[in-house]
Coordinates of C-alpha atoms in Angstrom, one line a residue:
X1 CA 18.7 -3.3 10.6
X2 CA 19.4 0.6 9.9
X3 CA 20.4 2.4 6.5
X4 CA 23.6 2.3 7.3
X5 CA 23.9 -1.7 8.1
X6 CA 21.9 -1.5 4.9
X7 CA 24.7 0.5 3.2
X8 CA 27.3 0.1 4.8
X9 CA 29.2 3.1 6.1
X10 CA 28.5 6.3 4.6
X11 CA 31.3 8.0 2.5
X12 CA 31.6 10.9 4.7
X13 CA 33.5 10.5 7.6
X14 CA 32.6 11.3 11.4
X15 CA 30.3 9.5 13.4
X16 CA 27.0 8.2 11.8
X17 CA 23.2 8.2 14.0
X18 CA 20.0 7.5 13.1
X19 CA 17.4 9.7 14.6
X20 CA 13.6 9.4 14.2
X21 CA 10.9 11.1 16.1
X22 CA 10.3 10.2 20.0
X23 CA 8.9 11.5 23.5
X24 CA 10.4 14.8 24.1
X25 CA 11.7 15.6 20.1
X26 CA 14.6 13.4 17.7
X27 CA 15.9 10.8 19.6
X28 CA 18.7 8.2 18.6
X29 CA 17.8 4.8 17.2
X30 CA 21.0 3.2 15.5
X31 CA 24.7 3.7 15.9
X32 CA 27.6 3.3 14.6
X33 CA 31.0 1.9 16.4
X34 CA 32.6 5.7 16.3
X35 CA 29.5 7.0 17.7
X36 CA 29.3 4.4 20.9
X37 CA 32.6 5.2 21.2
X38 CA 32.0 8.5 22.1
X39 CA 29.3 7.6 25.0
X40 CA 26.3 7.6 22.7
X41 CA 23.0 5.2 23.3
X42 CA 20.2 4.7 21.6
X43 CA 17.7 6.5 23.1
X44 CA 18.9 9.5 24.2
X45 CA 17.5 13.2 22.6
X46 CA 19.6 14.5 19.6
X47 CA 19.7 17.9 21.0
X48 CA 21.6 17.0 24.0
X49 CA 24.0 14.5 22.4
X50 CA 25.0 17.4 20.2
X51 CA 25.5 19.7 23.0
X52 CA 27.2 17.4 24.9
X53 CA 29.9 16.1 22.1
X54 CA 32.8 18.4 20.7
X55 CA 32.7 16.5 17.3
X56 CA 30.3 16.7 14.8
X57 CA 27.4 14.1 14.2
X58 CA 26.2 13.0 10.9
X59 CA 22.6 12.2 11.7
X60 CA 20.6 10.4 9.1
X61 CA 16.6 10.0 9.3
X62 CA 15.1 7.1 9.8
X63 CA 13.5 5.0 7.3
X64 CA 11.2 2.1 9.1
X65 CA 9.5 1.1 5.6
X66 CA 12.6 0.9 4.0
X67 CA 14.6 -1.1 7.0
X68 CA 11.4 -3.4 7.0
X69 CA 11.9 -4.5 3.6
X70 CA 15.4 -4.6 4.0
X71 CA 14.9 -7.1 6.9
X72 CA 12.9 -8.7 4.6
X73 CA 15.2 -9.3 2.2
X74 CA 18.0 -10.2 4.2
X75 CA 15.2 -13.0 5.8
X76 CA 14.6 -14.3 2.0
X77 CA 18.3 -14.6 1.6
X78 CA 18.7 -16.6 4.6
X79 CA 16.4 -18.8 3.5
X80 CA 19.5 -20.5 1.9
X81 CA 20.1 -22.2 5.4
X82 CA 16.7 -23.3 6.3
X83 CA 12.9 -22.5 5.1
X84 CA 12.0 -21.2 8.2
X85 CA 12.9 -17.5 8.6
X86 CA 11.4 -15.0 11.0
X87 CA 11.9 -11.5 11.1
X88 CA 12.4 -10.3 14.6
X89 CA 9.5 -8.3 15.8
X90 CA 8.6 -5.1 18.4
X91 CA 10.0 -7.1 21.4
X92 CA 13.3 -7.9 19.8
X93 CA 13.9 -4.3 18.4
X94 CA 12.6 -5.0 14.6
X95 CA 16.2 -5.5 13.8
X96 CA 17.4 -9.1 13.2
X97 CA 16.0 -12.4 12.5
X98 CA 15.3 -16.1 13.7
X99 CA 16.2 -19.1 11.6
X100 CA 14.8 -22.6 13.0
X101 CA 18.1 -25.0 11.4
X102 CA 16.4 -27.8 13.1
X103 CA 17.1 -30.5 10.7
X104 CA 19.1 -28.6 8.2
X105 CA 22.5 -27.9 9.9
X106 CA 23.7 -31.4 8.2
X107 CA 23.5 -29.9 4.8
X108 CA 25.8 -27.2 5.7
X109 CA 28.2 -29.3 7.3
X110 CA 27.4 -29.2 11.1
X111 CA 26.2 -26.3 13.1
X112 CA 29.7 -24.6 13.5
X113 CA 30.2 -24.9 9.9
X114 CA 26.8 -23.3 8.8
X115 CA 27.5 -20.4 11.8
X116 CA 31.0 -20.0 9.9
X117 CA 29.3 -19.9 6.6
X118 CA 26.5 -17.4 7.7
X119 CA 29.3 -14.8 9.4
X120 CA 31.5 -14.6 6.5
X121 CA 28.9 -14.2 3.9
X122 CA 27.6 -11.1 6.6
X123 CA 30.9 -9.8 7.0
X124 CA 31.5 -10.0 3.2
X125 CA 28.5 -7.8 2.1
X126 CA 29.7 -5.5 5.2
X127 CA 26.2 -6.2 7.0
X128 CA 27.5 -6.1 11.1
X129 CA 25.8 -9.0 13.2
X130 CA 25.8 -10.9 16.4
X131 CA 25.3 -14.3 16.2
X132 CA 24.0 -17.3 18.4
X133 CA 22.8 -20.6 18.0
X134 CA 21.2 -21.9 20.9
X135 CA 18.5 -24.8 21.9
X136 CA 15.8 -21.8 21.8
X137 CA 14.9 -18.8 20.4
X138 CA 15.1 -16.5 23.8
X139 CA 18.2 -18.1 24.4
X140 CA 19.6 -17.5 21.1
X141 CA 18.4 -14.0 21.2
X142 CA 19.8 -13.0 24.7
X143 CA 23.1 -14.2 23.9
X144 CA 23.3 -12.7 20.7
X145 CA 22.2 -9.3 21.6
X146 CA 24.5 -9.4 25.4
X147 CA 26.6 -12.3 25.3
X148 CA 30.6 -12.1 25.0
X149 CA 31.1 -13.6 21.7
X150 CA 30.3 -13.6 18.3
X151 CA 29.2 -16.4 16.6
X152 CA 28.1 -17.9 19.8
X153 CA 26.9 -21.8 19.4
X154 CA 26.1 -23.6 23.1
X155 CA 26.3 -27.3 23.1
X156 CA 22.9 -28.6 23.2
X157 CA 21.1 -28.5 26.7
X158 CA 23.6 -26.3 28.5
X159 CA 21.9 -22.9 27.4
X160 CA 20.7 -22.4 31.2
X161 CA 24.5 -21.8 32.6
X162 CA 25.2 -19.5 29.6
X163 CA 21.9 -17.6 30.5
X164 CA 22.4 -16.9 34.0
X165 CA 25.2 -14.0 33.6
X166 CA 23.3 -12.3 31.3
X167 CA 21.8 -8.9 31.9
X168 CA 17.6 -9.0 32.6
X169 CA 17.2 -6.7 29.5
X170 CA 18.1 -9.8 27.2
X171 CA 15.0 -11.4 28.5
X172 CA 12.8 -9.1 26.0
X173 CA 11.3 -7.8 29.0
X174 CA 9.5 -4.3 28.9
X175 CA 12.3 -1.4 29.3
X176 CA 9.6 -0.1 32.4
X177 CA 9.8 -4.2 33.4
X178 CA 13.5 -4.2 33.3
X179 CA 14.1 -1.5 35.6
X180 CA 12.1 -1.9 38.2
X181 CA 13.9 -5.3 38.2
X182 CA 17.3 -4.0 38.3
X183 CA 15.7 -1.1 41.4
X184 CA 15.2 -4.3 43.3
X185 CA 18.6 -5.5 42.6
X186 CA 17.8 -8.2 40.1
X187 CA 20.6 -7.4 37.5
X188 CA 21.0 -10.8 35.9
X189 CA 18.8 -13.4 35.0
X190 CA 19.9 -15.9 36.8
X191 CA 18.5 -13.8 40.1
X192 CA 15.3 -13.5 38.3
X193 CA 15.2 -17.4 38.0
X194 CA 15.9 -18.1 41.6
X195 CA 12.8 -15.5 42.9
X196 CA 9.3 -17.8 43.6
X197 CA 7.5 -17.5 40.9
X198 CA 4.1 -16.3 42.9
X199 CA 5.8 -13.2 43.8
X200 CA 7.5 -12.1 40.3
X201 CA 4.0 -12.5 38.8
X202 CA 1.9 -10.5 41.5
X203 CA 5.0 -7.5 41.6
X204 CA 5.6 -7.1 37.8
X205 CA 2.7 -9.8 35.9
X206 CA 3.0 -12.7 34.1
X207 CA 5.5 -11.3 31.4
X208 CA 8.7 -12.0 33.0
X209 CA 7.7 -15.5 33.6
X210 CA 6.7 -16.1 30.3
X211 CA 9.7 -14.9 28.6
X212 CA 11.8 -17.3 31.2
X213 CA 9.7 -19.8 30.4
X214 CA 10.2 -19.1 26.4
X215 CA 14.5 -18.9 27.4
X216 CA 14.5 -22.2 29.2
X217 CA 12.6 -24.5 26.8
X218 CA 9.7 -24.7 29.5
X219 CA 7.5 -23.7 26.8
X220 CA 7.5 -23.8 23.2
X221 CA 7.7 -20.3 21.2
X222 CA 7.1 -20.9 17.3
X223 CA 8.4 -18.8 14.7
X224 CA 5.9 -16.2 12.4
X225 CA 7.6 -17.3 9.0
X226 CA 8.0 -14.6 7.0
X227 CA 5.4 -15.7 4.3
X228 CA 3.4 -17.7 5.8
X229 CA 2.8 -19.3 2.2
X230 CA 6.6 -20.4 2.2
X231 CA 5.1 -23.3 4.3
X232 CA 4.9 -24.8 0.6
X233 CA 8.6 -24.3 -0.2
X234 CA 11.2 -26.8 -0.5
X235 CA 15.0 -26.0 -0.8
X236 CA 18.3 -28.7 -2.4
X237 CA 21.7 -28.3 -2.3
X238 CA 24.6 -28.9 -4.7
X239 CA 28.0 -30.5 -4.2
X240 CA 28.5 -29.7 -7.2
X241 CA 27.4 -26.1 -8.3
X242 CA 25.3 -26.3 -11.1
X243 CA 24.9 -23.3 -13.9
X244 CA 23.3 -25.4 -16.8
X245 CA 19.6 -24.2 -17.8
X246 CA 18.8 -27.9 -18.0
X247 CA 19.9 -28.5 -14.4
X248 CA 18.1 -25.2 -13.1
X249 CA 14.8 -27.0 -14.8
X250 CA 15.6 -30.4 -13.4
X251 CA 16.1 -29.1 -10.2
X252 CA 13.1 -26.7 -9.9
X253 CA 11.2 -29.9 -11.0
X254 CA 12.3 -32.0 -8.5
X255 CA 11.5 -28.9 -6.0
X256 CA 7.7 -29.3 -7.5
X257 CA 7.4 -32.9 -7.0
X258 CA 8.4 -32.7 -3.1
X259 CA 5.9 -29.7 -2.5
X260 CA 2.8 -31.2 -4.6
X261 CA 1.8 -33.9 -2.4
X262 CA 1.4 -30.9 0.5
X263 CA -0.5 -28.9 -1.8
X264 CA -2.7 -31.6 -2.7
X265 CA -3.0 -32.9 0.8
X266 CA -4.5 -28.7 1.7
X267 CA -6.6 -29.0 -1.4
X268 CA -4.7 -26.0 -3.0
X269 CA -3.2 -24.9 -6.1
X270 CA 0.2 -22.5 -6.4
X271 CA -0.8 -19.2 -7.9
X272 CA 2.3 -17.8 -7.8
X273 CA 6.0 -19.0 -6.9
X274 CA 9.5 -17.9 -6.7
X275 CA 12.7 -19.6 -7.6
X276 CA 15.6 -18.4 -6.0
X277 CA 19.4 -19.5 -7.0
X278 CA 21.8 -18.6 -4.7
X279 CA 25.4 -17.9 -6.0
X280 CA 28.6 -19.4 -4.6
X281 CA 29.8 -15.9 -4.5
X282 CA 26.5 -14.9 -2.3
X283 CA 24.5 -13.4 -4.9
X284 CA 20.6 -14.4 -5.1
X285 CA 18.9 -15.0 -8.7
X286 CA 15.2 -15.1 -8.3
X287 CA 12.7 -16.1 -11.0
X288 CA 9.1 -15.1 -10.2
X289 CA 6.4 -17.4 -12.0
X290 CA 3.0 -16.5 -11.9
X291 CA -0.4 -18.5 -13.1
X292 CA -3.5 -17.3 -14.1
X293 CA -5.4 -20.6 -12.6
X294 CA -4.3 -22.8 -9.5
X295 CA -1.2 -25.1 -10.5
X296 CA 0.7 -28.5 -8.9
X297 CA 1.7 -30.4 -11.8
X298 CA 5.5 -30.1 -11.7
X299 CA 6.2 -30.7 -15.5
X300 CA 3.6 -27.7 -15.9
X301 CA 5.8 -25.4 -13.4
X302 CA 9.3 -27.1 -14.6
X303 CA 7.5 -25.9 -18.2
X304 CA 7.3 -22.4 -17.3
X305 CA 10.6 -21.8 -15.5
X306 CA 12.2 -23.5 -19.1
X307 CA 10.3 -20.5 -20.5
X308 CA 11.4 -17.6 -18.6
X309 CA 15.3 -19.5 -18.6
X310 CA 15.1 -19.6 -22.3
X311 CA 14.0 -15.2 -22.4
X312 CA 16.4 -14.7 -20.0
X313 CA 19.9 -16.2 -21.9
X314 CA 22.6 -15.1 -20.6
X315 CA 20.8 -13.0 -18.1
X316 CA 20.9 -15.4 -15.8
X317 CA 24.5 -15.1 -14.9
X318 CA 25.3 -17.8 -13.0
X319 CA 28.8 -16.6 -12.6
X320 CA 31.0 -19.5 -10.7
X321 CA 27.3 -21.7 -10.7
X322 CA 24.7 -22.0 -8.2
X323 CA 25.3 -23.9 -4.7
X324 CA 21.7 -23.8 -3.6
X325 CA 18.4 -23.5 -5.1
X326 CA 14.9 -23.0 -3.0
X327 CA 11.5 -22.9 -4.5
X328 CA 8.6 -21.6 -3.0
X329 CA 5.0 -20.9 -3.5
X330 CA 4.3 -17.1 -2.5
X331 CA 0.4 -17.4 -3.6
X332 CA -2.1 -20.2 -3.7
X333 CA -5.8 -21.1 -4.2
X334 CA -7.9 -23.9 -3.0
X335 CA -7.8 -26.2 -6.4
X336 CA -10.9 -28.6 -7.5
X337 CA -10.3 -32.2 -8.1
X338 CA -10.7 -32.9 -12.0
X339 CA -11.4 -35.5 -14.1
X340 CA -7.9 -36.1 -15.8
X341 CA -9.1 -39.7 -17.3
X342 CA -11.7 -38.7 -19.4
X343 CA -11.4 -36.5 -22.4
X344 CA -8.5 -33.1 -22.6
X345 CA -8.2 -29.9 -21.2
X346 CA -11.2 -27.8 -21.4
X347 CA -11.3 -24.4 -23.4
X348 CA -10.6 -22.3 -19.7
X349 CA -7.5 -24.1 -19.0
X350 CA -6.4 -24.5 -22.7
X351 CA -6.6 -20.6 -22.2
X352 CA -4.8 -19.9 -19.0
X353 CA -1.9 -22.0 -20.5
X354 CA -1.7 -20.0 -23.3
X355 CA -1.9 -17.0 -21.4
X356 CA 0.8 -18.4 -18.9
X357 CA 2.8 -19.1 -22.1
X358 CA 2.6 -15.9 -23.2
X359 CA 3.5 -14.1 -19.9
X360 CA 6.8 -16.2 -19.3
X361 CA 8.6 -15.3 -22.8
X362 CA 7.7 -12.1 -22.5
X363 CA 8.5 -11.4 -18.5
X364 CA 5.6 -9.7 -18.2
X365 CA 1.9 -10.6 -16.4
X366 CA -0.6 -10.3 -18.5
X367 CA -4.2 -8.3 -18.0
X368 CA -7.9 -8.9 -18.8
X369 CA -11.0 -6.8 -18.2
X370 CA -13.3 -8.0 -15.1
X371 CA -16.7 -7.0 -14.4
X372 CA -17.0 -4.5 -11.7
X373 CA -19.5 -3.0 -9.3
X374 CA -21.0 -0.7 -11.3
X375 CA -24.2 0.2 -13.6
X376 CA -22.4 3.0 -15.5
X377 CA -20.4 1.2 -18.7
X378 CA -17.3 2.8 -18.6
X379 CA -16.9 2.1 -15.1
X380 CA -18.3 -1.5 -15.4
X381 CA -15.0 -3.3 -16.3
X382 CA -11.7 -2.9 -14.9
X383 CA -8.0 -4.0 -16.0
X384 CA -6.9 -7.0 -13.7
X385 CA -4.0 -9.5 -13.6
X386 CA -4.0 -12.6 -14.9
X387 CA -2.7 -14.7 -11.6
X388 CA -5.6 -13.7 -10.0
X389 CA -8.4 -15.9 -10.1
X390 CA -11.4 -15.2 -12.2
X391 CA -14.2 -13.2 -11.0
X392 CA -17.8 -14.4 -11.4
X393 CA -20.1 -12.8 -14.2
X394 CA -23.5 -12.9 -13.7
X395 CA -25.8 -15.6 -15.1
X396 CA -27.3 -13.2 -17.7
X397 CA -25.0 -10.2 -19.3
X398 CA -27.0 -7.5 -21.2
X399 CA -26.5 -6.5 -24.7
X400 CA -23.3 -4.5 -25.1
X401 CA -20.6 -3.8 -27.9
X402 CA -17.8 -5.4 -28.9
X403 CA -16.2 -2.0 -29.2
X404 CA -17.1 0.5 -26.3
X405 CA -15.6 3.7 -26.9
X406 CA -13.2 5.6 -24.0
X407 CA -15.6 8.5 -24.1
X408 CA -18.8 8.8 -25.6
X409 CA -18.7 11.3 -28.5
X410 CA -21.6 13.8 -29.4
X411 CA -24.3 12.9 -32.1
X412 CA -25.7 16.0 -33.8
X413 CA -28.7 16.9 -35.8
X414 CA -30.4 14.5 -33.7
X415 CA -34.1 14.1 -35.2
X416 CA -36.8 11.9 -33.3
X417 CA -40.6 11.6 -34.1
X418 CA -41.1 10.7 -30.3
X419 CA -39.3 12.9 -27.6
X420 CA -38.4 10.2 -25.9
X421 CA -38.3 7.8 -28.1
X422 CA -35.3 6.0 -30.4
X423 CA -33.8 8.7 -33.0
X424 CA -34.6 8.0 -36.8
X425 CA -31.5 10.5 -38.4
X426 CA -28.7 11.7 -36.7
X427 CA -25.1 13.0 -37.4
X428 CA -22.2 11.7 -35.9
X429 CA -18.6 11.9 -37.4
X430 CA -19.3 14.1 -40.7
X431 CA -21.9 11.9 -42.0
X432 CA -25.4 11.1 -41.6
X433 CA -26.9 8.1 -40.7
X434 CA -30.7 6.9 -40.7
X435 CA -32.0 4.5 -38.5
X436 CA -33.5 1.0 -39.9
X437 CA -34.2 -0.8 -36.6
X438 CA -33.9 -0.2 -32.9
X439 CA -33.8 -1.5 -30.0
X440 CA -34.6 0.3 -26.2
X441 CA -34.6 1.9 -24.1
X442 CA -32.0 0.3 -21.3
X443 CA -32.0 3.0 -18.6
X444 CA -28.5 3.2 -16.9
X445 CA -28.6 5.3 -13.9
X446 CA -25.0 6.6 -11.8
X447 CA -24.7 5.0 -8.5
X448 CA -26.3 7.4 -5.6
X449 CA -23.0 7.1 -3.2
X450 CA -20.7 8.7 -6.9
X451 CA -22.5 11.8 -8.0
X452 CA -25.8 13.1 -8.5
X453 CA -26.3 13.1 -12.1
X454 CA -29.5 12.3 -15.0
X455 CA -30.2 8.5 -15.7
X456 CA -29.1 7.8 -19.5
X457 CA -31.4 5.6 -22.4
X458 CA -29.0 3.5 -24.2
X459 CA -30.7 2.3 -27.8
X460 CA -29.0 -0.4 -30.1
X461 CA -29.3 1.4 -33.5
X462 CA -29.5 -0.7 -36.9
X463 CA -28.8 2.2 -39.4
X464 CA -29.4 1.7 -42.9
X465 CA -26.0 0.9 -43.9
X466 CA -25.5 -1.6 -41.9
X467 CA -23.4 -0.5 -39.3
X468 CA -25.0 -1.2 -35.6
X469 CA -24.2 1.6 -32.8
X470 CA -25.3 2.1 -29.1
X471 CA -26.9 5.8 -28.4
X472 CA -27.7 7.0 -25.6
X473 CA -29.7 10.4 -24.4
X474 CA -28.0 12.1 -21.6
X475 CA -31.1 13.5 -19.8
X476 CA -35.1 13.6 -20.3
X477 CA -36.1 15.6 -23.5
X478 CA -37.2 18.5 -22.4
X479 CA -38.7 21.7 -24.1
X480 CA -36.1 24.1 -22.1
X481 CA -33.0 22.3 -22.7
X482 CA -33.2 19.5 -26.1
X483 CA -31.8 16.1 -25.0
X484 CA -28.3 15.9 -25.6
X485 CA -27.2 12.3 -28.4
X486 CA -24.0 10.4 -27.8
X487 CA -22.4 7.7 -29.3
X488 CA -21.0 4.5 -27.0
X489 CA -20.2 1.9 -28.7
X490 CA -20.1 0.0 -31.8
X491 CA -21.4 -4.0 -32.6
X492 CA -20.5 -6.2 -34.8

């Protein structure tokens, strides 16, 4: 899919190309219908179509990332007709997709119907396709990228006859593969087919076979879902389009309690999930939920999406209501078995709901610190989501304040009967304190890969008034240079 299938047409008018970079300089990569018109093919180098053609051409630069997760996109949306959606890959051009209806085409009324459905909803949001439904994927593909008509849907094993007038290209054969083919006179693929199979393989390898193979239903060709995580997904339909919050929650329960038993049966918990509600008018609502600890329980889930309804009001917009509704778990966890008999919820998990709570009315994930690899204390935590699992601490945490400051702050008048010992007076923010107790030294040295620097001496300080600080000297006392006093942190 290019920008401008993306798009649609650009405003200006002309013919539209998209170039990107290529053997020999800018070559052209998409089309549009006034540009074939005129002779063009993807392929050929910008500089000579332009010298070549007496009209001007509005060339726009290609954007792979951007088409990619525009594919993707488009492959989430079609997940309205069946869970399992793959985008096409290198061999197919990048620039389409694969939906597997097997088993789902009776909820759409029939293949033809669902192939009706799927056009006008393209040609609606002015997104140009070629369709085919056939009894395989290389089948499907070939006839949708060279056969006659679009939507194409062959009656179920006769995808052999409409395969043989087809051009060898639609095999997804290697373009250097494809033309010695055609050099030897093998155009279509039905003359490919009737060559002995000994001989294609020892003139071009075993790729041509293969692919053949892949057309004819000789061997079996999965699809790479999207998300591979969307194996835990489950999708209803409406007669009757729904719009209610009530019946949102109801339904995204009853999606729960169909994928919980796979969950459970992989010994893994949903971390994350999306709810998507598709529009009769073909828009796409989509509710992302996110946990801070492995989830199945569906009245937990159903609890969360009432949450996030409730926030969102009349944000929702359901518009003329909601025909279709797929949830699907984008993130999970193995989960432990638990005791649920015996006694509540322990303190952890009385947590993470609250925290979960607290993230769904306010649409936002929440954060918490998490200890890091590193000795030197301001480096030793780090900001992380709350979905992800926790991290381990260590089995025994050193001393350190509640209150640790974002940069240390200079101590002055720094007296010490030791040089390096603890300090017994010091200045720090306009006043002076003396020291009634402490506690050190805890040498903290920067890690060798970082910087070289001087190892500090942290010291918990009791000063007289009561407050309770953490000092460190930046450096060995020395009689050239005094050591240098900082303030950290503060205890409680």
């Amino acid at each position: 899919m290019t920008r401008l299938q993306r798009a649609g047409l650009a405003p200006e008018e002309g013919p539209h190309a998209v170039a990107a970079i290529g053997s020999g300089g800018l070559r052209l990569v998409a089309l549009d219908e006034q540009a074939r018109a005129l002779g063009l093919a993807v392929g050929e180098l910008l500089g000579r179509v332009r010298a070549r053609i007496g009209v001007p051409l509005r060339v726009h630069p290609a954007e792979p990332e951007a088409e990619r997760d525009a594919l993707h996109r488009l492959c989430r949306w079609a997940m309205r007709y069946a869970p399992i959606v793959a985008p096409f890959g290198p061999a197919e051009g990048c620039h389409g997709l694969a939906i597997d209806i097997a088993g789902a085409s009776h909820l759409h009324g029939g293949e033809a119907a669902l192939l009706d459905d799927l056009a006008g909803r393209l040609a609606r949001s002015r997104i140009p396709a070629r369709i085919a439904l056939a009894d395989t994927m290389g089948a499907a593909f070939a006839l949708a990228r060279s056969g006659r008509t679009s939507p194409a849907l062959v009656p179920p094993g006769e995808h052999g006859a409409h395969l043989a007038p087809l051009p060898v290209e639609a095999l997804r054969l290697d373009p250097e593969v494809a033309a010695g083919l055609r050099r030897l006179g093998l155009r279509r693929i039905a003359d490919v087919e009737a060559l002995p199979r000994s001989g294609l393989a020892r003139r071009f390898g075993l790729a041509p076979l293969l692919r053949l193979d892949q057309a004819y239903g000789r061997r079996a060709e999965p699809l790479a879902p999207l998300d591979e995580a969307r194996s835990f997904s489950a999708a209803r339909g409406f007669l009757d389009p729904i719009g209610r919050q009530s019946d949102v929650i109801a339904a995204a329960r009853a999606l729960m309690e169909e994928i919980a038993p796979r969950l459970e049966r992989a010994g893994l918990g949903a971390c994350a999930l999306r709810l998507s509600l598709h529009r009769v008018d073909g828009a796409v609502r989509t509710l992302e939920i996110g946990l801070s600890r492995p989830e199945r329980s569906p009245e937990r889930i159903a609890g969360l999406i009432a949450l996030r309804l409730e926030r969102l009001g009349a944000g929702l917009d359901a518009g003329f209501g909601f025909e279709t509704a797929d949830l699907a778990v984008t993130s999970a966890e193995p989960m432990a078995e638990k005791q649920a008999s015996l006694g509540g919820s322990g303190a952890g998990e009385r947590v993470a709901n609250l925290a979960d709570t607290i993230a769904q009315r306010i649409g936002r994930r929440l954060q918490r610190l998490a200890p890091r690899e590193s000795h030197v204390p301001e480096r030793a935590e780090g900001i992380v989501s709350w979905v992800a699992p926790p991290l381990p601490y260590p089995a025994i945490l050193p001393a350190r304040p509640l209150v640790l400051f974002a940069r240390s702050e200079a101590a002055q008048d720094v007296f010490a009967t030791a040089p390096d010992g603890p300090p017994h007076r010091f200045r720090w923010r306009a006043r002076e304190y003396r020291v009634a107790r402490a506690e050190g030294p805890e040498r903290i040295a920067p890690e060798w890969w970082r910087e070289q620097a001087e190892p500090r001496d942290y010291y918990r300080i009791e000063c007289e008034a009561g407050r309770r600080l953490w000092l460190y000297r930046d450096g060995p006392h020395g009689q050239e240079r005094p050591a240098a006093w900082f303030v950290h942190g503060m205890f409680p």
